[in-house]
Amino acid sequence: MPRTIQEINEKIKAGKAVVVTAEEITGIVKKKGVGKAFQEVDVVTTGTFGPMCSSGMYLNIGHTKPRIKLGGGTCKLNGVPAYCGLAAVDLFLGAAQLPDDDPRNKIHPGGFRYGGGHVIEEFVAGKDIELEASTYGTDCYPRRELRSWLNIKDVNEAVLFNIRNAYQNYNVAVNLSDKAIFTYMGILKPRLGNANYCSAGVLSPLLNDPLYRTIGIGTRLFLGGGEGFVSWQGTQHNPSVPRTEREVPRRPAGTLCVIGDLKGMDARYLRGVSMYGYGTSLGVGIGIPIPILDEEMAFFTSVADEDILAPIVDYSKGYPELKSDVLGEVSYKDLRSGKITIGNKEVPTGPLSSLTKAREIAQLLKGRIEKGEFVLTEAVERLPGKESGITFKAFQERPIER
Amino acid sequence: MISRRVVLHFPSELVGQPIISNTVKRYNLEFNILKASIAPPEGGLLVLELLGGKKDVQEALDYLKELKIKIESLSRDVTRKDDLCVHCGVCVALCPSDALVLNQATWQVEFVADKCVACELCVKACPYAAMEVRL
C-alpha cells in the first residue's frame, strides 16, 4: 500500500515519522531490500552545499522621506551595483555582480575577492550595508540622491531568489592544455593536472528523485539555513539527457528555481564565493525532504555514489568552444576516492561541493522533521520530465547587418 | 639528515651577494628553492628548504643570522581560518606537498602546516578565502 504525503505529515506531527538521510537509506535498502525499506522509512533527507550559479536576493527597502524612485537610476550595495529598474524602492542583487572598479581580469587572473555573493552573506549576517543611489526626480518622487546604511532588520522584504540551483549531476572539469586555466570549476592545472567535480552525489536532492516524482513546484525545502520553496524549474532545466538504467542522468540535467525569506536564513549556509580568475558566486546550502511514497521512491533514494556517472569535460577547449565532446564518464565512487584514471594518467580529484556541509544539512533537516518543526508539502505542479521534450538550446545567433 | 623550511628576509645590501651558494658549500647542505622574490628597495625574500646534518643546518642558520638575514620558520606563516573553511576540498588536488588532505572518514580537510611549502596555490584557489599566507 503506497502512503500519502498527508499520512506522512500526520506521523511527523505525532512525532512518529521515521526519517533517515540519503546516505543512510542506501545502506538500509542494500541490507533489507526496497520492500522493507519502504515499510520502515517515511522520509529521506538530502543535502547539498556548493557554489550555485544564478543566485540573488531582492529587497524592498521602504520609502524615504521625501520619496525617491530608484527605477531609471542607479544603485549600489557596498559598492556592488544592484538592479533597481523595477519600481521605486525594490532592488535585485545577483551573486556574480562586481563593483564597477574591480579590475576583473585586466591583469589575468583577477582575484574577484568581493561581489554580490559577499554582499548577500554580510547582509544575512546582520551587518550594515552601505546603500548608495542616484536617480532623477519626479513630481511624486522628488529625491535624487540617497546614501545610507542598510540593515536586514529594517527592510520590508528580503528574499533569496535563485533561478538555477541544485543541479542534478554536473561536469567533471579537466584541462588538456599546456597552461593552467582559471574557471568557475576552480584552478585547473595543465595536462590533466587535476579533475574538479561539483555535486553532493549520494546526498544530492535531484539525484534521489531522478524523475521529479516528489520534488516539484511548491516543494518546501531547507534553504540557506532557513526555509524556502521550489518556485519553478531552474533555468537550463534539461531533463532529456541520457540516463542510466535507474534513471540517474549521466549529464547535467534538472535544476531548481528556489525562493525563501532571507530574514530566516543563516550566513553559515549562504557564503560569498570567489573563483580566482573567474568571478564571484554564492555558496548555497539546500536540503530537500523526499517522501517515501512507495517502493519505487525507496529504490530511487537508495542511489549510491557508484550509480552516479558524471561526464569528464575539457575546460581549456571543449567547454569554452561549446563543443559537446565528453572525454569519458566517471563514477562518484571513483571521484570520492581522491583520484581517477583518464587515458593512462592518474589524476587527483578536487570537490567544489562540500560533503561535510551536505551531511550537516541532511542531518539538520532530519532533526527538524523529527521534532515536527518541518512538514512536507505536496507539489502543486510537477517539473517538466524527460517526456516534456525540453532540450537545452544553444544561442541562435543572427548577426545584425544594417 | 634533517630538513628545515625557512623564510629568509634579505636586507637590500645583501641582495647582490652569493649568500646561499656560500652557505650550502660551507655547511655541506642541499637546498630547494620554494619561492624567491627581489624587490630592490625592501630587499629580497627567499623560501628555502635546507637538507643536511642537524648540526650543519643549525650552524648554517646561525651564519645567515650573523649576516643580518631575518629568518622565520615557514610553518608559522601559513594559516587557515577554520571558521571560514567549508571543507569542500577543492584545495586538496592542487596542493603540491600533501599539506592539505581530505580525511576519507570524516570528509574534513586537514591542514598539516609542517608539510606546507607556501606556494600560495590554496590561497588563490579557496573560494571562501579561508587560507592565508603571510610572508
Coordinates of C-alpha atoms in Angstrom, one line a residue:
Chain A
M1 CA 0.0 0.0 0.0
P2 CA 1.5 3.3 -1.0
R3 CA 1.4 6.1 1.5
T4 CA 0.4 9.7 1.0
I5 CA 2.2 12.9 2.0
Q6 CA -0.8 13.7 4.2
E7 CA -0.2 10.4 6.1
I8 CA 3.5 11.2 6.5
N9 CA 2.7 14.7 7.8
E10 CA 0.3 13.2 10.4
K11 CA 3.1 11.0 11.6
I12 CA 5.5 14.0 11.7
K13 CA 3.1 15.9 13.8
A14 CA 2.7 12.9 16.1
G15 CA 6.5 12.7 16.4
K16 CA 6.3 9.2 14.9
A17 CA 7.8 9.7 11.4
V18 CA 10.9 7.7 10.6
V19 CA 13.4 10.0 8.9
V20 CA 16.8 8.9 7.5
T21 CA 19.3 10.7 5.4
A22 CA 20.0 9.9 1.7
E23 CA 23.3 8.2 2.8
E24 CA 21.5 6.1 5.4
I25 CA 18.7 4.9 3.1
T26 CA 21.3 3.5 0.7
G27 CA 22.6 1.2 3.4
I28 CA 19.1 0.2 4.6
V29 CA 18.0 -0.8 1.1
K30 CA 21.2 -2.7 0.5
K31 CA 20.7 -4.6 3.7
K32 CA 16.9 -5.1 3.8
G33 CA 15.7 -4.5 0.2
V34 CA 13.3 -1.9 -1.1
G35 CA 10.1 -3.5 0.3
K36 CA 11.3 -3.5 3.9
A37 CA 12.9 0.0 3.4
F38 CA 9.6 1.4 2.2
Q39 CA 7.7 -0.1 5.1
E40 CA 10.2 1.3 7.7
V41 CA 11.1 4.7 6.3
D42 CA 8.8 7.7 5.8
V43 CA 11.1 10.4 4.7
V44 CA 14.6 10.7 3.3
T45 CA 16.5 13.9 3.7
T46 CA 19.0 15.2 1.1
G47 CA 21.6 18.0 1.4
T48 CA 24.0 19.9 -0.8
F49 CA 26.3 22.9 -0.3
G50 CA 28.4 24.4 -3.1
P51 CA 28.8 27.5 -5.3
M52 CA 25.5 27.8 -7.1
C53 CA 25.1 29.9 -10.2
S54 CA 22.2 32.2 -10.7
S55 CA 21.6 33.1 -7.1
G56 CA 20.5 36.5 -5.9
M57 CA 18.3 38.5 -3.5
Y58 CA 15.6 41.1 -3.8
L59 CA 14.7 43.7 -1.3
N60 CA 12.1 46.4 -0.7
I61 CA 14.0 49.0 1.4
G62 CA 10.9 51.1 2.3
H63 CA 10.1 54.6 1.2
T64 CA 12.3 57.5 2.0
K65 CA 11.1 60.9 3.2
P66 CA 10.8 62.7 0.7
R67 CA 10.3 59.8 -1.7
I68 CA 12.8 58.6 -4.2
K69 CA 12.2 56.4 -7.3
L70 CA 15.3 54.3 -7.9
G71 CA 13.8 52.9 -11.2
G72 CA 15.6 54.6 -14.0
G73 CA 18.5 55.5 -11.7
T74 CA 21.5 53.5 -10.3
C75 CA 22.1 51.9 -7.0
K76 CA 24.9 50.1 -5.2
L77 CA 25.2 47.9 -2.2
N78 CA 28.7 48.0 -0.6
G79 CA 29.9 49.3 -4.0
V80 CA 28.3 46.4 -5.9
P81 CA 25.7 47.6 -8.5
A82 CA 22.2 46.3 -7.8
Y83 CA 19.3 46.3 -10.4
C84 CA 16.7 48.8 -9.5
G85 CA 14.7 49.1 -12.7
L86 CA 11.6 47.6 -11.1
A87 CA 9.8 50.5 -9.3
A88 CA 10.7 52.9 -6.6
V89 CA 12.4 51.0 -3.8
D90 CA 12.7 47.4 -5.0
L91 CA 16.2 46.1 -5.7
F92 CA 17.7 42.9 -7.0
L93 CA 21.3 41.9 -6.4
G94 CA 22.9 39.0 -8.3
A95 CA 25.7 36.9 -6.8
A96 CA 28.0 37.4 -9.8
Q97 CA 27.8 41.2 -9.8
L98 CA 31.1 43.0 -9.3
P99 CA 32.0 46.5 -8.1
D100 CA 32.5 48.9 -11.1
D101 CA 36.1 49.5 -10.0
D102 CA 37.0 45.8 -9.7
P103 CA 39.8 45.3 -12.2
R104 CA 38.2 42.0 -13.4
N105 CA 40.8 40.0 -15.5
K106 CA 42.6 43.1 -16.7
I107 CA 45.7 41.5 -15.1
H108 CA 44.8 37.9 -15.6
P109 CA 43.9 36.1 -13.4
G110 CA 42.0 38.5 -11.3
G111 CA 41.2 37.8 -7.6
F112 CA 37.5 38.6 -7.5
R113 CA 37.5 38.9 -3.8
Y114 CA 34.2 40.8 -3.4
G115 CA 31.0 40.7 -5.3
G116 CA 27.2 40.3 -5.0
G117 CA 27.6 36.9 -3.2
H118 CA 29.7 38.5 -0.5
V119 CA 27.1 41.3 0.0
I120 CA 24.4 38.7 0.4
E121 CA 26.4 36.9 3.0
E122 CA 27.1 40.0 5.0
F123 CA 23.5 41.2 4.8
V124 CA 22.2 37.9 6.0
A125 CA 24.8 38.0 8.9
G126 CA 23.1 41.2 10.0
K127 CA 26.0 43.6 9.1
D128 CA 25.2 47.1 8.0
I129 CA 25.5 47.5 4.2
E130 CA 26.2 50.8 2.5
L131 CA 23.4 51.9 0.1
E132 CA 24.2 54.5 -2.5
A133 CA 21.7 55.5 -5.1
S134 CA 21.3 58.3 -7.6
T135 CA 18.3 58.9 -9.8
Y136 CA 16.1 61.6 -11.4
G137 CA 13.3 63.5 -9.7
T138 CA 9.6 63.5 -10.5
D139 CA 6.7 65.4 -9.0
C140 CA 5.7 62.4 -6.9
Y141 CA 9.3 61.2 -6.2
P142 CA 11.4 64.3 -5.9
R143 CA 14.5 63.0 -4.2
R144 CA 17.6 62.3 -6.3
E145 CA 20.3 61.0 -4.1
L146 CA 20.4 58.5 -1.2
R147 CA 23.3 57.4 0.9
S148 CA 22.6 55.4 4.0
W149 CA 23.4 52.3 6.0
L150 CA 21.0 49.4 5.4
N151 CA 20.3 46.6 7.7
I152 CA 18.3 43.4 7.0
K153 CA 16.1 44.0 10.1
D154 CA 15.0 47.4 8.8
V155 CA 13.9 46.5 5.2
N156 CA 10.3 45.4 4.4
E157 CA 11.2 42.3 2.4
A158 CA 14.5 40.5 1.9
V159 CA 14.1 37.4 -0.3
L160 CA 16.6 34.9 -1.6
F161 CA 15.6 34.1 -5.2
N162 CA 17.9 31.7 -7.1
I163 CA 16.8 31.0 -10.6
R164 CA 19.1 28.0 -11.1
N165 CA 20.3 25.9 -8.2
A166 CA 20.8 22.3 -7.1
Y167 CA 22.0 20.9 -10.5
Q168 CA 21.1 17.3 -11.0
N169 CA 24.6 15.9 -11.7
Y170 CA 27.4 18.1 -13.1
N171 CA 30.6 18.0 -15.2
V172 CA 34.0 16.9 -14.0
A173 CA 36.3 19.6 -15.2
V174 CA 39.8 19.0 -16.5
N175 CA 42.4 20.9 -18.5
L176 CA 44.0 19.3 -21.6
S177 CA 46.1 22.3 -22.5
D178 CA 49.7 23.2 -21.6
K179 CA 48.9 26.0 -19.2
A180 CA 46.9 26.5 -16.0
I181 CA 43.4 27.8 -16.5
F182 CA 41.1 29.6 -14.1
T183 CA 37.5 28.5 -14.3
Y184 CA 34.2 28.5 -12.4
M185 CA 35.2 24.9 -11.6
G186 CA 38.4 26.1 -9.9
I187 CA 42.0 26.3 -10.9
L188 CA 42.8 23.5 -13.4
K189 CA 46.4 22.5 -13.8
P190 CA 47.7 21.8 -17.3
R191 CA 47.9 18.4 -18.9
L192 CA 45.2 16.8 -16.7
G193 CA 46.8 18.0 -13.5
N194 CA 43.6 17.7 -11.6
A195 CA 39.9 17.0 -12.0
N196 CA 37.3 19.1 -10.2
Y197 CA 33.7 18.0 -9.6
C198 CA 30.7 19.6 -8.1
S199 CA 27.7 17.5 -6.8
A200 CA 26.8 16.1 -3.4
G201 CA 26.4 12.7 -5.2
V202 CA 24.6 10.3 -2.9
L203 CA 23.1 13.2 -1.0
S204 CA 22.2 15.4 -3.9
P205 CA 18.4 16.2 -3.9
L206 CA 17.5 15.7 -7.6
L207 CA 19.7 12.6 -7.9
N208 CA 17.5 11.0 -5.2
D209 CA 14.3 11.8 -7.1
P210 CA 15.6 11.4 -10.6
L211 CA 12.2 11.6 -12.4
Y212 CA 10.9 14.5 -10.2
R213 CA 8.1 12.4 -8.8
T214 CA 8.0 14.3 -5.4
I215 CA 10.2 17.4 -5.9
G216 CA 8.0 19.9 -7.8
I217 CA 6.7 23.4 -7.8
G218 CA 5.7 24.3 -4.2
T219 CA 8.0 21.8 -2.5
R220 CA 9.2 23.2 0.8
L221 CA 12.9 22.9 1.4
F222 CA 15.8 23.8 3.6
L223 CA 17.3 26.9 2.0
G224 CA 20.3 28.8 3.3
G225 CA 19.7 27.8 6.9
G226 CA 16.0 28.8 6.8
E227 CA 13.1 27.6 4.7
G228 CA 12.1 28.1 1.1
F229 CA 10.1 26.7 -1.7
V230 CA 10.7 25.4 -5.2
S231 CA 9.1 28.2 -7.3
W232 CA 9.7 26.8 -10.8
Q233 CA 12.1 24.6 -12.7
G234 CA 15.5 26.2 -12.8
T235 CA 16.9 27.8 -15.9
Q236 CA 18.7 25.4 -18.2
H237 CA 16.5 22.6 -16.8
N238 CA 17.3 19.8 -19.1
P239 CA 15.5 16.5 -18.3
S240 CA 16.0 14.8 -21.6
V241 CA 19.7 13.8 -21.2
P242 CA 20.9 10.2 -21.4
R243 CA 20.2 8.3 -18.2
T244 CA 21.3 5.1 -16.6
E245 CA 19.1 2.1 -16.1
R246 CA 18.0 3.5 -12.7
E247 CA 17.1 6.8 -14.4
V248 CA 20.1 8.7 -13.0
P249 CA 21.1 11.4 -15.5
R250 CA 24.6 11.0 -17.0
R251 CA 24.9 14.7 -17.8
P252 CA 23.9 17.9 -16.0
A253 CA 20.1 17.7 -16.1
G254 CA 17.3 19.1 -13.9
T255 CA 17.7 22.3 -12.0
L256 CA 15.5 24.2 -9.5
C257 CA 14.4 27.8 -9.1
V258 CA 14.1 28.4 -5.3
I259 CA 12.8 31.2 -3.2
G260 CA 12.7 31.9 0.5
D261 CA 12.7 34.5 3.3
L262 CA 16.3 35.8 3.7
K263 CA 15.4 37.1 7.2
G264 CA 15.1 33.5 8.5
M265 CA 18.4 32.4 6.9
D266 CA 21.9 31.9 8.3
A267 CA 25.2 33.2 6.8
R268 CA 26.8 29.8 7.5
Y269 CA 24.7 28.4 4.7
L270 CA 24.9 31.4 2.3
R271 CA 28.6 32.2 1.7
G272 CA 30.2 34.6 -0.7
V273 CA 32.4 32.7 -3.2
S274 CA 35.4 34.0 -5.1
M275 CA 36.6 31.9 -8.0
Y276 CA 40.1 33.0 -8.9
G277 CA 40.3 34.4 -12.5
Y278 CA 36.6 33.8 -13.0
G279 CA 34.3 35.9 -10.7
T280 CA 32.1 35.7 -7.7
S281 CA 29.2 33.5 -6.8
L282 CA 27.2 32.3 -3.8
G283 CA 27.7 29.1 -1.8
V284 CA 24.2 27.9 -1.1
G285 CA 23.0 25.2 1.3
I286 CA 19.9 23.3 0.2
G287 CA 18.2 20.3 1.7
I288 CA 15.1 18.7 0.3
P289 CA 13.0 16.0 2.0
I290 CA 11.8 13.2 -0.1
P291 CA 8.6 11.3 1.0
I292 CA 8.9 7.6 0.6
L293 CA 5.5 7.1 -1.0
D294 CA 6.1 3.6 -2.4
E295 CA 8.8 1.0 -3.2
E296 CA 9.9 3.0 -6.2
M297 CA 10.8 6.0 -4.1
A298 CA 12.7 3.8 -1.7
F299 CA 14.6 2.4 -4.7
F300 CA 15.3 5.9 -6.2
T301 CA 16.6 7.2 -2.9
S302 CA 18.9 4.2 -2.5
V303 CA 21.1 5.5 -5.2
A304 CA 24.8 5.2 -4.2
D305 CA 27.9 7.0 -5.4
E306 CA 28.8 4.1 -7.7
D307 CA 25.5 4.6 -9.5
I308 CA 26.2 8.2 -10.4
L309 CA 28.2 8.7 -13.6
A310 CA 29.5 12.2 -14.4
P311 CA 30.9 13.4 -17.8
I312 CA 34.6 14.5 -17.9
V313 CA 34.8 17.8 -19.9
D314 CA 37.9 19.7 -21.1
Y315 CA 37.6 23.3 -19.9
S316 CA 40.5 24.5 -22.0
K317 CA 38.8 23.9 -25.3
G318 CA 35.7 21.8 -25.3
Y319 CA 33.7 23.8 -22.8
P320 CA 34.6 27.4 -24.0
E321 CA 34.1 26.4 -27.6
L322 CA 30.7 24.9 -26.8
K323 CA 31.6 21.5 -28.1
S324 CA 29.7 18.7 -26.6
D325 CA 32.7 16.4 -26.5
V326 CA 32.9 14.3 -23.4
L327 CA 36.2 12.7 -22.6
G328 CA 34.6 9.9 -20.7
E329 CA 32.4 9.1 -17.7
V330 CA 33.5 8.5 -14.1
S331 CA 31.5 7.4 -11.1
Y332 CA 31.1 9.4 -7.9
K333 CA 32.6 6.5 -6.0
D334 CA 35.8 6.9 -8.0
L335 CA 35.8 10.7 -7.7
R336 CA 35.4 10.4 -4.0
S337 CA 38.5 8.1 -3.8
G338 CA 40.7 11.1 -4.5
K339 CA 42.0 10.0 -7.9
I340 CA 40.6 8.9 -11.2
T341 CA 42.3 7.5 -14.3
I342 CA 41.9 9.3 -17.6
G343 CA 43.5 7.5 -20.5
N344 CA 46.5 6.1 -18.7
K345 CA 47.0 9.0 -16.4
E346 CA 46.2 9.1 -12.7
V347 CA 44.5 12.4 -11.9
P348 CA 43.8 13.8 -8.4
T349 CA 40.2 14.9 -7.9
G350 CA 39.0 18.1 -6.1
P351 CA 35.4 18.6 -5.0
L352 CA 33.8 22.0 -5.1
S353 CA 30.7 20.8 -3.3
S354 CA 31.2 20.2 0.4
L355 CA 30.2 16.7 1.6
T356 CA 30.7 17.8 5.2
K357 CA 28.2 20.6 4.8
A358 CA 25.8 18.4 2.7
R359 CA 25.8 15.8 5.6
E360 CA 25.3 18.6 8.1
I361 CA 22.3 19.9 6.2
A362 CA 20.7 16.5 5.7
Q363 CA 21.1 15.8 9.4
L364 CA 19.7 19.2 10.3
L365 CA 16.6 18.7 8.1
K366 CA 16.2 15.2 9.6
G367 CA 16.2 16.8 13.1
R368 CA 13.7 19.5 12.1
I369 CA 11.3 16.9 10.7
E370 CA 11.7 14.5 13.6
K371 CA 10.8 17.4 16.0
G372 CA 7.8 18.3 14.0
E373 CA 9.2 21.7 13.0
F374 CA 9.2 21.0 9.3
V375 CA 6.3 19.3 7.4
L376 CA 6.3 18.2 3.8
T377 CA 4.3 19.7 1.0
E378 CA 2.5 18.3 -1.9
A379 CA 3.9 19.7 -5.2
V380 CA 1.3 21.9 -6.9
E381 CA 2.7 21.1 -10.3
R382 CA 5.3 18.7 -11.5
L383 CA 8.6 19.8 -13.0
P384 CA 9.0 19.0 -16.7
G385 CA 10.2 15.5 -17.1
K386 CA 12.1 13.5 -19.7
E387 CA 8.8 13.2 -21.7
S388 CA 8.4 17.0 -21.9
G389 CA 10.6 17.3 -25.0
I390 CA 12.6 20.1 -23.4
T391 CA 16.1 20.4 -24.8
F392 CA 18.9 22.7 -23.9
K393 CA 19.2 25.2 -26.7
A394 CA 22.4 27.0 -27.7
F395 CA 22.1 30.7 -28.6
Q396 CA 20.6 31.2 -32.0
E397 CA 23.0 33.9 -33.3
R398 CA 21.8 36.1 -36.1
P399 CA 24.3 38.8 -37.0
I400 CA 22.8 42.3 -37.3
E401 CA 23.7 43.9 -40.6
R402 CA 22.5 47.4 -41.3
Chain B
M1 CA 69.7 14.3 7.8
I2 CA 67.1 16.8 8.7
S3 CA 65.0 19.2 6.6
R4 CA 64.1 22.7 7.6
R5 CA 61.8 25.0 5.7
V6 CA 62.6 28.7 6.3
V7 CA 61.7 32.1 5.1
L8 CA 64.7 34.4 4.7
H9 CA 64.3 38.2 4.5
F10 CA 67.4 39.8 2.9
P11 CA 68.3 43.4 3.6
S12 CA 68.8 45.2 0.3
E13 CA 72.6 45.5 0.6
L14 CA 72.9 41.7 0.6
V15 CA 70.8 41.1 -2.5
G16 CA 73.8 41.1 -4.8
Q17 CA 75.9 38.5 -2.9
P18 CA 76.0 34.7 -3.5
I19 CA 75.0 34.0 0.1
I20 CA 73.0 30.8 -0.5
S21 CA 75.8 29.4 -2.6
N22 CA 78.4 30.1 0.1
T23 CA 76.1 28.7 2.8
V24 CA 75.4 25.4 1.1
K25 CA 79.1 24.9 0.3
R26 CA 80.3 25.8 3.7
Y27 CA 77.9 23.6 5.6
N28 CA 77.6 20.8 3.0
L29 CA 73.8 21.3 2.6
E30 CA 71.3 20.5 -0.1
F31 CA 68.7 23.1 -0.8
N32 CA 65.4 23.5 -2.7
I33 CA 64.1 27.0 -3.5
L34 CA 60.3 27.1 -3.0
K35 CA 59.8 30.8 -3.7
A36 CA 62.1 33.8 -4.4
S37 CA 61.4 37.4 -5.0
I38 CA 63.6 40.5 -5.0
A39 CA 62.2 44.0 -4.6
P40 CA 65.2 46.3 -4.6
P41 CA 64.1 48.9 -2.0
E42 CA 63.0 46.4 0.5
G43 CA 65.5 43.6 -0.1
G44 CA 64.8 40.0 -1.0
L45 CA 62.7 37.1 0.1
L46 CA 63.6 33.5 -0.2
V47 CA 61.6 30.5 0.9
L48 CA 64.0 27.6 1.1
E49 CA 64.1 24.0 2.2
L50 CA 67.5 23.1 3.7
L51 CA 68.6 19.5 4.0
G52 CA 71.7 18.3 5.8
G53 CA 73.1 17.2 9.1
K54 CA 71.3 18.5 12.2
K55 CA 74.4 20.4 13.4
D56 CA 75.2 21.7 9.9
V57 CA 71.7 23.1 9.3
Q58 CA 71.7 24.8 12.7
E59 CA 75.2 26.4 12.1
A60 CA 74.1 27.5 8.6
L61 CA 71.1 29.3 10.1
D62 CA 73.3 30.9 12.7
Y63 CA 75.7 32.1 9.9
L64 CA 72.8 33.6 8.0
K65 CA 71.6 35.4 11.1
E66 CA 75.1 36.9 11.6
L67 CA 74.7 38.3 8.1
K68 CA 71.6 40.2 9.3
I69 CA 69.2 38.0 7.4
K70 CA 65.9 37.7 9.2
I71 CA 64.8 34.0 9.5
E72 CA 61.3 32.8 10.1
S73 CA 60.1 29.2 10.2
L74 CA 57.8 28.6 7.3
S75 CA 55.0 26.7 9.0
R76 CA 54.2 29.7 11.2
D77 CA 53.4 31.8 8.1
V78 CA 50.6 29.7 6.8
T79 CA 47.2 29.7 8.4
R80 CA 43.8 28.5 7.8
K81 CA 40.8 30.5 9.2
D82 CA 38.9 27.5 10.4
D83 CA 35.6 29.4 10.7
L84 CA 35.7 30.2 7.0
C85 CA 36.6 26.7 5.7
V86 CA 33.6 24.7 4.5
H87 CA 35.7 21.6 3.9
C88 CA 34.9 21.3 0.3
G89 CA 38.4 20.0 -0.6
V90 CA 39.0 21.9 -3.8
C91 CA 42.4 22.9 -2.5
V92 CA 43.5 19.3 -1.9
A93 CA 44.1 18.3 -5.5
L94 CA 46.1 21.4 -6.1
C95 CA 48.4 21.2 -3.0
P96 CA 51.8 20.0 -4.3
S97 CA 53.1 18.9 -0.9
D98 CA 50.2 17.0 0.6
A99 CA 49.8 19.7 3.3
L100 CA 46.1 19.7 2.6
V101 CA 44.4 16.3 2.8
L102 CA 40.8 15.1 2.8
N103 CA 40.2 12.7 5.7
Q104 CA 38.2 10.0 3.9
A105 CA 36.5 9.0 7.2
T106 CA 35.3 12.5 8.2
W107 CA 35.5 14.3 4.9
Q108 CA 37.1 17.2 6.8
V109 CA 40.1 18.9 5.1
E110 CA 43.1 18.6 7.4
F111 CA 45.9 21.2 7.1
V112 CA 49.3 19.8 8.0
A113 CA 51.3 23.0 8.4
D114 CA 54.7 21.2 8.6
K115 CA 54.3 20.0 5.0
C116 CA 53.3 23.4 3.6
V117 CA 55.8 24.9 1.1
A118 CA 53.9 28.2 0.9
C119 CA 53.3 28.0 -2.9
E120 CA 50.1 30.0 -2.2
L121 CA 48.0 28.0 -4.7
C122 CA 45.4 27.2 -2.0
V123 CA 45.2 30.9 -1.1
K124 CA 44.1 31.7 -4.7
A125 CA 42.0 28.6 -5.1
C126 CA 40.0 28.7 -1.9
P127 CA 36.5 30.1 -2.9
Y128 CA 35.8 31.1 0.7
A129 CA 39.1 32.9 1.4
A130 CA 39.9 30.6 4.3
M131 CA 43.6 30.2 3.5
E132 CA 46.0 32.9 4.4
V133 CA 49.7 33.0 3.7
R134 CA 51.7 35.8 5.3
L135 CA 55.3 36.1 4.4

